[in-house]
Coordinates of C-alpha atoms in Angstrom, one line a residue:
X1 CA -2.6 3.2 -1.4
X2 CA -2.9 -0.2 -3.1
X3 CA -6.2 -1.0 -4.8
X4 CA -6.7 -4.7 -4.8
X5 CA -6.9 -5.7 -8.2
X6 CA -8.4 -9.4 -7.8
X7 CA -12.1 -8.4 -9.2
X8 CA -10.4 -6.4 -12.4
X9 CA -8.3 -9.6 -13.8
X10 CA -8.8 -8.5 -17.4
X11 CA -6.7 -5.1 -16.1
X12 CA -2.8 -5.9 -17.4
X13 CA -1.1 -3.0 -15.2
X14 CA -1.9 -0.1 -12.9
X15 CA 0.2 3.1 -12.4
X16 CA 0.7 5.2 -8.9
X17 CA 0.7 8.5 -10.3
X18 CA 2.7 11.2 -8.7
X19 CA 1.6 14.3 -10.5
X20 CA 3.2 16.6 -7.5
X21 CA 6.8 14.3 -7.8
X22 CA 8.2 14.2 -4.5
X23 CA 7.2 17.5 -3.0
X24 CA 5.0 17.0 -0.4
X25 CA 3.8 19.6 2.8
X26 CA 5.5 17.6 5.5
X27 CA 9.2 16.0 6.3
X28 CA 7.8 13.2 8.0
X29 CA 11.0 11.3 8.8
X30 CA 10.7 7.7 7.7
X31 CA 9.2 8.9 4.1
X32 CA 11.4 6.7 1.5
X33 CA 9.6 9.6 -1.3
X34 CA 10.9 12.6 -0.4
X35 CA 14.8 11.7 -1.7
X36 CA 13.5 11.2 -5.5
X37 CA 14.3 15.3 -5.7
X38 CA 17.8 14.0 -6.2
X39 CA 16.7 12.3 -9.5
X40 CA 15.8 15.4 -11.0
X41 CA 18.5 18.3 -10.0
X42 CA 17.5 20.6 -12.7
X43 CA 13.4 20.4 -11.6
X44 CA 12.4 23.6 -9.8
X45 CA 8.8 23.0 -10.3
X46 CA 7.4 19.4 -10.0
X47 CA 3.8 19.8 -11.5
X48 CA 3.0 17.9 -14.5
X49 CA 2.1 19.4 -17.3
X50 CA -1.2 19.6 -18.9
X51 CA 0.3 18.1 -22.0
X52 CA 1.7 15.3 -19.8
X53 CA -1.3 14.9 -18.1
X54 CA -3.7 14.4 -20.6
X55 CA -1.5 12.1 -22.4
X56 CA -1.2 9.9 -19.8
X57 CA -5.1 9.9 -19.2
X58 CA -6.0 9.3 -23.0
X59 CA -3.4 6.5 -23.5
X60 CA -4.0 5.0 -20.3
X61 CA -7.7 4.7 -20.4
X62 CA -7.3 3.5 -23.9
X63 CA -4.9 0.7 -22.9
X64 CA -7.1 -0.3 -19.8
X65 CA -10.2 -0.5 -22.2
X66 CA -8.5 -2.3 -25.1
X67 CA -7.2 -5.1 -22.2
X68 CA -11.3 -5.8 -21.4
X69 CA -11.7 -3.7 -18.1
X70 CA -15.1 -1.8 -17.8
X71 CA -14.0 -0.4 -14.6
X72 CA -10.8 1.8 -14.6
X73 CA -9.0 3.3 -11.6
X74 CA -6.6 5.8 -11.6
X75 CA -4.1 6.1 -8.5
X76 CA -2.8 9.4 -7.8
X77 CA -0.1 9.9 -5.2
X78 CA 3.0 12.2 -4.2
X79 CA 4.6 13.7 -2.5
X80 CA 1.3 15.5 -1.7
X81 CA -1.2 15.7 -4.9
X82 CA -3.7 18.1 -3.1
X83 CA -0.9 20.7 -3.0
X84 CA -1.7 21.0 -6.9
X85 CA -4.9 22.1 -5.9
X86 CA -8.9 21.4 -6.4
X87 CA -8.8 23.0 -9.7
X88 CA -5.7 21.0 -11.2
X89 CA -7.6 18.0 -10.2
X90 CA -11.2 19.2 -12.0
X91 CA -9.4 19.3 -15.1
X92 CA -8.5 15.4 -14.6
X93 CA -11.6 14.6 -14.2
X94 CA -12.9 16.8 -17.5
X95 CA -9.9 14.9 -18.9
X96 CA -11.2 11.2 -17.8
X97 CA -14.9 12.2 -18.9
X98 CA -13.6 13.2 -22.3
X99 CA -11.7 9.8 -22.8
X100 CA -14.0 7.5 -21.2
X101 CA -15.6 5.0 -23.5
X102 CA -19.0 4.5 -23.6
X103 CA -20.4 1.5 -20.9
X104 CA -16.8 2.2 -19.1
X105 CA -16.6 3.3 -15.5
X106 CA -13.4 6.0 -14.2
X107 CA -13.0 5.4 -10.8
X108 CA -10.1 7.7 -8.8
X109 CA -8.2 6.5 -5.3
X110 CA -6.1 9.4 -3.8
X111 CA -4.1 9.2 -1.0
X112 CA -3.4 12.1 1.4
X113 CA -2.1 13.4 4.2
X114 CA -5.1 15.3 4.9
X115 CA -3.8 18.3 6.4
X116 CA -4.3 20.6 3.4
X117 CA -7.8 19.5 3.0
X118 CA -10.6 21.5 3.6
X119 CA -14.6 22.1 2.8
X120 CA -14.0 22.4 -0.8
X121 CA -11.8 19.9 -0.9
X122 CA -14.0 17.4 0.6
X123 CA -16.8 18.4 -1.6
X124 CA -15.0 17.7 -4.7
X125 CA -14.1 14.2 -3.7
X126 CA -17.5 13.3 -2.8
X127 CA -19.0 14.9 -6.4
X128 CA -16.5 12.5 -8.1
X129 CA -16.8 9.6 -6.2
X130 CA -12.7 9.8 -5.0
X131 CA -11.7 6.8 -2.6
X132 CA -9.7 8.5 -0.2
X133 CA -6.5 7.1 1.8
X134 CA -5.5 9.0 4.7
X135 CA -2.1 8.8 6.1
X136 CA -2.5 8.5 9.8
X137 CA -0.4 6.3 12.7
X138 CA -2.5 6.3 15.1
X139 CA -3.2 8.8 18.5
X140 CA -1.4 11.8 18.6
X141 CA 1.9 11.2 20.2
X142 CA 2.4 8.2 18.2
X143 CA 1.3 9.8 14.7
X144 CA 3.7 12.7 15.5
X145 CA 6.6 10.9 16.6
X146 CA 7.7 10.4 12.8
X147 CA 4.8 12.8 10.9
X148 CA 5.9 16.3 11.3
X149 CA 6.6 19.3 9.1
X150 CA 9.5 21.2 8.5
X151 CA 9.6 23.0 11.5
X152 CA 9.3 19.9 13.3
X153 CA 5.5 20.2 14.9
X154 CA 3.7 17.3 14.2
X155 CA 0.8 17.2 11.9
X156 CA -1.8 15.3 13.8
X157 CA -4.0 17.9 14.9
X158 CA -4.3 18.8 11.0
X159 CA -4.8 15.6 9.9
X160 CA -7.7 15.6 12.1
X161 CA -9.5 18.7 11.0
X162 CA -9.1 16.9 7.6
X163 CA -10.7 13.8 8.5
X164 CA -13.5 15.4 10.2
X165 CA -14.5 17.0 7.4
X166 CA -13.9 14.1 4.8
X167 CA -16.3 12.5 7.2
X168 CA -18.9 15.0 7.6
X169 CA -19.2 15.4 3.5
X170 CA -19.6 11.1 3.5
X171 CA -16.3 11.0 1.3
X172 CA -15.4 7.2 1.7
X173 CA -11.9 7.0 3.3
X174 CA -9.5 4.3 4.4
X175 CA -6.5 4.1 6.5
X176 CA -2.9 4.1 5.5
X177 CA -0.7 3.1 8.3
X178 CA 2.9 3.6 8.3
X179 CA 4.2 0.5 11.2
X180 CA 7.5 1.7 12.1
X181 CA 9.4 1.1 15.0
X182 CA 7.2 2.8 17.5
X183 CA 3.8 1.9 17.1
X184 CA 4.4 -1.4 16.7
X185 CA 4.7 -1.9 20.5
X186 CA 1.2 -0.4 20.3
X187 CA -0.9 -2.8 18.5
X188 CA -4.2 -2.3 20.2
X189 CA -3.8 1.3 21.1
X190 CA -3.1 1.7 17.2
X191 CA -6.4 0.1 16.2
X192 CA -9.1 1.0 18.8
X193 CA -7.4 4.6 17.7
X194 CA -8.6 3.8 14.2
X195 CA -12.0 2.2 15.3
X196 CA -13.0 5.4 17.5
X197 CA -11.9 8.0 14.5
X198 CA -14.6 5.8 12.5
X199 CA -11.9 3.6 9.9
X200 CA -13.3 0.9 8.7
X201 CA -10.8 -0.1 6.1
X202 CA -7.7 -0.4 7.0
X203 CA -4.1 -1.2 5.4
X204 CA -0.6 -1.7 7.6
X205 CA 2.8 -0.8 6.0
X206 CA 5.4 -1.6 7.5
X207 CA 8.2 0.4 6.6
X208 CA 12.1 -0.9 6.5
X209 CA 14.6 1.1 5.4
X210 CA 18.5 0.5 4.9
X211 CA 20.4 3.5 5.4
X212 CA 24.3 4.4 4.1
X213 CA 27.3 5.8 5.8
X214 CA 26.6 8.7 4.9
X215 CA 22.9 9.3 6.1
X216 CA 21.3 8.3 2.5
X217 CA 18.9 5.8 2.2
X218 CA 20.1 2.5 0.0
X219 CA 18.4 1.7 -2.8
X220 CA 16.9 -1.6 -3.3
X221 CA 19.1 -5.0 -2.8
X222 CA 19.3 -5.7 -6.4
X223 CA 21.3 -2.6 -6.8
X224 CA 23.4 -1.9 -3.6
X225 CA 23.8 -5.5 -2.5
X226 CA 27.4 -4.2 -2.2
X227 CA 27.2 -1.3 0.0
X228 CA 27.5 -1.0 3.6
X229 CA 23.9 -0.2 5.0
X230 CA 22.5 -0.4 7.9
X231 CA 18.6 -0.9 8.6
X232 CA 17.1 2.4 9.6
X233 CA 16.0 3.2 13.6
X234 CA 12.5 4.2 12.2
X235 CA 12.3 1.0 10.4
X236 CA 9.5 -2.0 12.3
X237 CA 11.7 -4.3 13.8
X238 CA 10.1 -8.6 12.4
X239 CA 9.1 -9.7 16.0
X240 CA 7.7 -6.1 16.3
X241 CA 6.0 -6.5 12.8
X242 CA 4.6 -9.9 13.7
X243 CA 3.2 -9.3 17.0
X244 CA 1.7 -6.6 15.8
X245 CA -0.3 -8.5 13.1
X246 CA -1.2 -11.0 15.8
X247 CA -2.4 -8.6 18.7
X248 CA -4.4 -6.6 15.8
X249 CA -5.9 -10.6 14.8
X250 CA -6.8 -11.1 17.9
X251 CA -8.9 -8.1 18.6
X252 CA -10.9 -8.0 14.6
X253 CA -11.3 -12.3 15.0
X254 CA -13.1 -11.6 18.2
X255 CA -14.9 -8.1 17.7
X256 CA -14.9 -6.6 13.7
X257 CA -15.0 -9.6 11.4
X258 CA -17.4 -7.7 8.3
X259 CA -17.5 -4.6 10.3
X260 CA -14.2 -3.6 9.8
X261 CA -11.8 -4.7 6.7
X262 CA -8.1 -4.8 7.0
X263 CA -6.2 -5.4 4.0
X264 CA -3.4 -8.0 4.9
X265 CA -6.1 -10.2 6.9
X266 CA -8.5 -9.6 3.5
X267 CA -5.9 -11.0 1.4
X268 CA -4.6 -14.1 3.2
X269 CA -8.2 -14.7 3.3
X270 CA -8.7 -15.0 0.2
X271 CA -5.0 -16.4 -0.5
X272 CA -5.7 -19.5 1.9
X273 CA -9.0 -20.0 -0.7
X274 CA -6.8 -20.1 -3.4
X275 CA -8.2 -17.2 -4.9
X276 CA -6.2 -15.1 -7.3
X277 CA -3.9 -12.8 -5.4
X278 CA -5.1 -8.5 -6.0
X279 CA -2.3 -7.2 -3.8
X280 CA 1.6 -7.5 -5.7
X281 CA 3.2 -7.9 -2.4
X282 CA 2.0 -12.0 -1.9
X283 CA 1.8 -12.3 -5.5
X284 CA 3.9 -15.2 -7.3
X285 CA 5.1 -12.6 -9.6
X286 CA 4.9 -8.8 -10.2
X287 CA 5.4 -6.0 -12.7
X288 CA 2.0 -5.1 -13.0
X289 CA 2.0 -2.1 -10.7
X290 CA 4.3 0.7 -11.9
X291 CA 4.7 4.7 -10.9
X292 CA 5.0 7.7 -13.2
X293 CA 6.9 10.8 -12.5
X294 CA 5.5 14.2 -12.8
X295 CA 7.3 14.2 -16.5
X296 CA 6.2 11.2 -17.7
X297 CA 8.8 9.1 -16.2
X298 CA 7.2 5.1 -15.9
X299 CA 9.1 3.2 -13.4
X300 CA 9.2 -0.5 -12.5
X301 CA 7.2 0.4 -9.5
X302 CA 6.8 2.6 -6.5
X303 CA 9.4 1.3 -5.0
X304 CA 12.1 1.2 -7.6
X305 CA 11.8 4.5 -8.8
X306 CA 15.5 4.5 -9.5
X307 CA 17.2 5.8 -12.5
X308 CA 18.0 1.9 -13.4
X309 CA 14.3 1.2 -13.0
X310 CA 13.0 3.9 -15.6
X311 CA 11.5 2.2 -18.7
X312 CA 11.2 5.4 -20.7
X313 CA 8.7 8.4 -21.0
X314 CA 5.1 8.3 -22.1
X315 CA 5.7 11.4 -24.0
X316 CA 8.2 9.5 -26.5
X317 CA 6.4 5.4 -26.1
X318 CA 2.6 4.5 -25.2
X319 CA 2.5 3.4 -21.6
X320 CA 1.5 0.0 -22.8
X321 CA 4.7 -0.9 -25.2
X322 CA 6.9 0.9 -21.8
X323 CA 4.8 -2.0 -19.5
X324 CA 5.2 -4.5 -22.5
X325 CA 9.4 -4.2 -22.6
X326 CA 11.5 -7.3 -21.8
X327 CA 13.4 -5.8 -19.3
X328 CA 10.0 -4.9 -17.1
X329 CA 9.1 -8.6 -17.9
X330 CA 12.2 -9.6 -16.3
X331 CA 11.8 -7.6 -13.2
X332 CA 8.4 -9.1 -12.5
X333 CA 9.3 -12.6 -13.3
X334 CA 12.5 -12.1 -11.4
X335 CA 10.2 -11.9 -7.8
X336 CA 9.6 -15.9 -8.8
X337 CA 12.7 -17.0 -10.3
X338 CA 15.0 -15.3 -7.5
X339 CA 13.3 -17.1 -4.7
X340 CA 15.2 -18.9 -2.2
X341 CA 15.2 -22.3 -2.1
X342 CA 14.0 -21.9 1.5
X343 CA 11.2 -19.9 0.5
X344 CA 10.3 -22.4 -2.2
X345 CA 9.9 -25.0 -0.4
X346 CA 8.1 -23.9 2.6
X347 CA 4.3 -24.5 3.8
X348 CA 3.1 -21.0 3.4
X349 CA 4.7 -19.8 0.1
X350 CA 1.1 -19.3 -1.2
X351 CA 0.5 -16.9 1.2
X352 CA 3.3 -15.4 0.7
X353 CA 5.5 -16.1 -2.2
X354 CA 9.1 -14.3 -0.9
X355 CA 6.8 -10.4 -0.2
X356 CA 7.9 -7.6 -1.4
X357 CA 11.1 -8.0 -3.3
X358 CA 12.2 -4.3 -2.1
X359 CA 12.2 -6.1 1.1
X360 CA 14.2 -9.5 0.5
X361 CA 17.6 -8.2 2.5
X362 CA 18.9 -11.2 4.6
X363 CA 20.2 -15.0 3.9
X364 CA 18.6 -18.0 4.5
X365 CA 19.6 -20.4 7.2
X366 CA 21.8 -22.1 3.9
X367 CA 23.2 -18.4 3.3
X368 CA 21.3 -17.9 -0.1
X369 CA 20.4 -14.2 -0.1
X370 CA 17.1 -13.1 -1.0
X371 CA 14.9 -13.7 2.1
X372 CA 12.5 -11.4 3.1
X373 CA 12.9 -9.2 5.8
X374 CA 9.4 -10.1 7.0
X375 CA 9.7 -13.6 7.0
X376 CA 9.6 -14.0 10.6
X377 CA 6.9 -11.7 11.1
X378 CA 4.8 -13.5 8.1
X379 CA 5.7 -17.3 9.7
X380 CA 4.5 -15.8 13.0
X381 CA 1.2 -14.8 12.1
X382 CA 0.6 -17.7 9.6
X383 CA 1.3 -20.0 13.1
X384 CA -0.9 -17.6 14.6
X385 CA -3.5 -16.8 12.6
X386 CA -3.6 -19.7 10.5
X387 CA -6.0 -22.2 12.3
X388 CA -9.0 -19.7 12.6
X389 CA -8.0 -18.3 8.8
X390 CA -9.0 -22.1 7.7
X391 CA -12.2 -22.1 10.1
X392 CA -13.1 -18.8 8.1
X393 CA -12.3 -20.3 4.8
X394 CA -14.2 -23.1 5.8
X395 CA -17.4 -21.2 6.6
X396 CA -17.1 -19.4 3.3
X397 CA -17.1 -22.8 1.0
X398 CA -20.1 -23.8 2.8
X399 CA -22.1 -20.4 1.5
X400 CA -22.0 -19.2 5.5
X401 CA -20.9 -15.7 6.8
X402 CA -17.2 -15.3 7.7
X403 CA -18.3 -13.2 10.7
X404 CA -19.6 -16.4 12.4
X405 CA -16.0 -16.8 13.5
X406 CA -16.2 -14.3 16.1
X407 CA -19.1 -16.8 17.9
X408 CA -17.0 -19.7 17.3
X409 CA -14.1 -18.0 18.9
X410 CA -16.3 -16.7 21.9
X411 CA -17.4 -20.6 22.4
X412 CA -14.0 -21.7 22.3
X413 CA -12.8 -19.4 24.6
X414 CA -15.6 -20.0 26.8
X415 CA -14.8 -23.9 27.0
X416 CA -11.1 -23.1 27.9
X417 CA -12.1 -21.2 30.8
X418 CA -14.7 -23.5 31.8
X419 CA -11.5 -26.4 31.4
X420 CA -9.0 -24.0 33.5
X421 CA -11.7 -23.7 36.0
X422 CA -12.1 -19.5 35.5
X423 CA -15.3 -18.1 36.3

C-alpha cells in the first residue's frame, strides 16, 4: 500500500516492511512476492526476529525524527503480516511507544488480505489507530479468478467476513486493487463493487509481469534486458489499463468527486497544480521508498528486491547510511537520467515523468529502450481526463470546492443533449 508522502516533505525515505518475508496464506496467481522464497533457500522460518525488529523500529524512528518529521509511518507488508499474529504485532507497537520522541506521532498502514482477520484482530487495529489496505478485485468471480489458495478455491467469501468486520469495529480501510487482465474489461462493475462494499479510498495497480522460458518471472529490465520473456497472460493489457482509468473517470467526475478518493486521479490532481509529487511512481526521481526483508535485508524498493538491489543489512549499517549509499543514489537518479528522449520531451511528462521504472519494457517510436509500458494507457487518460483535471485545478486556485465539477459536468452534458436534440 503506498502512503502518499507529499504532506511529510521533511521525511527522506520510507520502508515497506515485510516482517512475514514472502509467506503469505494464499497462491494468488499474478503475486510478483511470493518467488522472493528463492532468495533465501536456507530460510525455513520467515519471522523476523525480535532483535531485528526492534532495531529496525529504534533506528528508524530515530532517523525519521532527526530528518524533521513529527509524524512517522511505518508500512508493514508480506507476504501476509497478520499470519505473525495479534500478539507479534502488540509488541511493535510497545516497541514504537518506547522509541517515540516526545511531540512525535507513530502512525502504522498495514495491508492485508483480510481473510485471516477476525474480532480481535479488528479490535487491535482500531485501539492503535492502523490504516488498513485490503486486497480485493472486485465481485466474486472476478476477485477469484486470480486470488485463491493453495487448493485453488478462491478467497472472496473470506475476504468478506474480514471486511465486515473491519467495518463494524470503524477500522479505517482502503482498497488495493490488483488490474490484471480480467477486470480490466470491467471498469464499472469493478467500482460500483467497491462503492456498495462501502470503499471510499481507493488505489489501482496494475500489474505487468514478464515471464521466462521456463515459467519464472523476469526480473526487472535493467537486469534481464537480455533474456527472452514474454509478458504474462494475467498481466493488464495498456488499451485495457487506459480504458479502465477513463470508464472509472467518468463515473467519480460525474457521481463521487470528495466522496470517494482514488489515488491515481488524487495525484494527477495535484500533479497538474504543480504540487510536489507523494506517490514515487510519477515522481521525477525515486529512491526514497525501499523494502526490508524479514532479516534485515534493505532493498532498493519493493520492486527490486533482487539480490543485485540489496544495499546491506540493518543489523551490520544504520538504515539511514544503507539509504544514504551512492549506489541507491544512483538507482533513484537513474529514473531521470534514463528517460527517453521521447518521454522528455513530451506534454505530459509532469504528470508522469517515464512511471514506474520496473515498468519501462518497450522502445520508443526512435527505438530507444526505456518506455513505459503504460505509456499508452497514461497518454489515453491524460487526452481523456485532462480537460476536466484543469477545470478542477481551476476551481481549486480560485478557493472553490473540486466537487463543483460534477455540476459543471451535469450542465455540460445537459447542453449537448439539448444541441443533439435528446430529450
Amino acid at each position: 500500500m503506498d502512503i502518499d508522502t507529499s504532506s511529510a516533505a521533511s521525511r527522506s525515505f520510507q520502508v515497506m516492511t515485510k516482517p512475514m518475508g514472502p509467506k503469505c496464506n494464499l497462491d494468488c496467481k499474478y503475486c510478483y512476492y511470493l518467488e522472493k522464497e528463492r532468495f533465501y533457500p536456507e530460510e525455513k522460518k520467515f519471522h523476523m526476529p525480535e532483535e531485528v525488529l526492534e532495531t529496525y523500529i529504534r533506528d528508524y524512528i530515530a532517523a525519521q525524527h532527526a530528518a524533521g518529521a513529527q509524524e512517522i509511518w511505518f508500512s508493514w507488508q508480506g507476504g501476509e503480516p497478520t499470519m505473525l499474529g495479534v500478539e507479534y504485532f502488540r509488541k511493535i507497537v510497545e516497541l514504537e511507544q518506547q522509541y517515540c520522541p516526545p511531540g512525535t506521532v507513530i502512525r502504522n498502514a498495514l495491508q492485508t488480505n483480510a481473510t485471516l482477520v477476525d474480532e480481535e484482530w479488528a479490535a487491535f487495529f482500531k485501539q492503535h489507530d492502523f490504516l488498513i489496505g485490503v486486497s480485493i478485485d472486485g465481485p466474486k468471480k472476478i476477485h477469484d479468478r486470480y486470488r485463491y489458495y493453495r487448493n485453488g478455491s478462491g478467497s472472496f467469501d473470506k475476504v468478506m467476513e474480514g471486511i465486515r468486520i473491519l467495518q463494524a469495529h470503524g477500522v479505517e480501510i482502503n482498497a488495493l486493487v490488483v488490474v490484471q487482465r480480467e477486470n480490466a474489461r470491467k471498469p464499472k462493475e469493478v467500482y460500483r463493487f467497491l462503492k456498495k462494499v462501502g470503499f471510499r479510498h481507493i488505489q489501482f495497480i496494475p500489474i505487468v509481469e514478464r515471464v521466462t522460458e521456463d515459467g519464472t518471472l523476469a526480473g526487472p529490465p535493467q537486469s534481464d534486458s537480455e533474456i527472452e520473456a514474454q509478458v504474462s497472460r494475467w498481466s493488464v493489457l495498456p488499451k485495457d489499463f487506459g480504458s479502465f482509468l477513463n470508464a472509472v473517470f467518468d463515473e467519480w467526475v460525474r457521481h463521487d468527486v470528495g466522496e470517494v478518493f482514488i489515488q491515481f486521479f488524487e495525484i494527477q490532481i495535484g500533479l497538474w497544480l504543480g504540487r510536489p509529487v507523494g506517490l514515487c511512481v510519477f515522481a521525477e526521481e525515486c529512491g526514497q521508498a525501499l523494502a526490508m526483508e524479514h532479516n534485515g535485508d534493505l532493498f532498493s524498493c519493493d520492486h527490486y528486491v533482487y539480490p543485485e538491489y540489496r544495499l546491506g543489512n540493518i543489523m551490520e549499517e544504520k538504515i539511514e547510511a544503507l539509504v544514504a549509499k551512492p549506489e541507491q543514489q544512483r538507482f533513484g537518479e537513474e529514473k531521470r537520467t534514463t528517460l527517453p528522449k521521447q518521454c522528455q520531451e513530451c506534454k505530459f511528462r509532469f504528470a508522469c515523468n517515464g512511471g514506474c521504472p520496473k515498468h519501462r519494457l518497450l522502445s520508443t517510436s526512435d527505438g530507444e529502450p526505456g518506455l513505459n509500458y503504460f505509456c499508452a494507457s497514461y497518454l489515453s487518460f491524460f487526452h481523456h481526463a485532462g480537460p476536466w483535471i484543469r477545470v478542477m485545478t481551476d476551481l481549486n486556485r480560485r478557493g472553490r470546492m473540486a466537487s463543483e465539477i460534477m455540476e459543471i459536468v451535469r450542465q455540460r452534458s445537459s447542453r449537448k443533449q439539448r444541441r443533439a436534440g435528446l430529450p
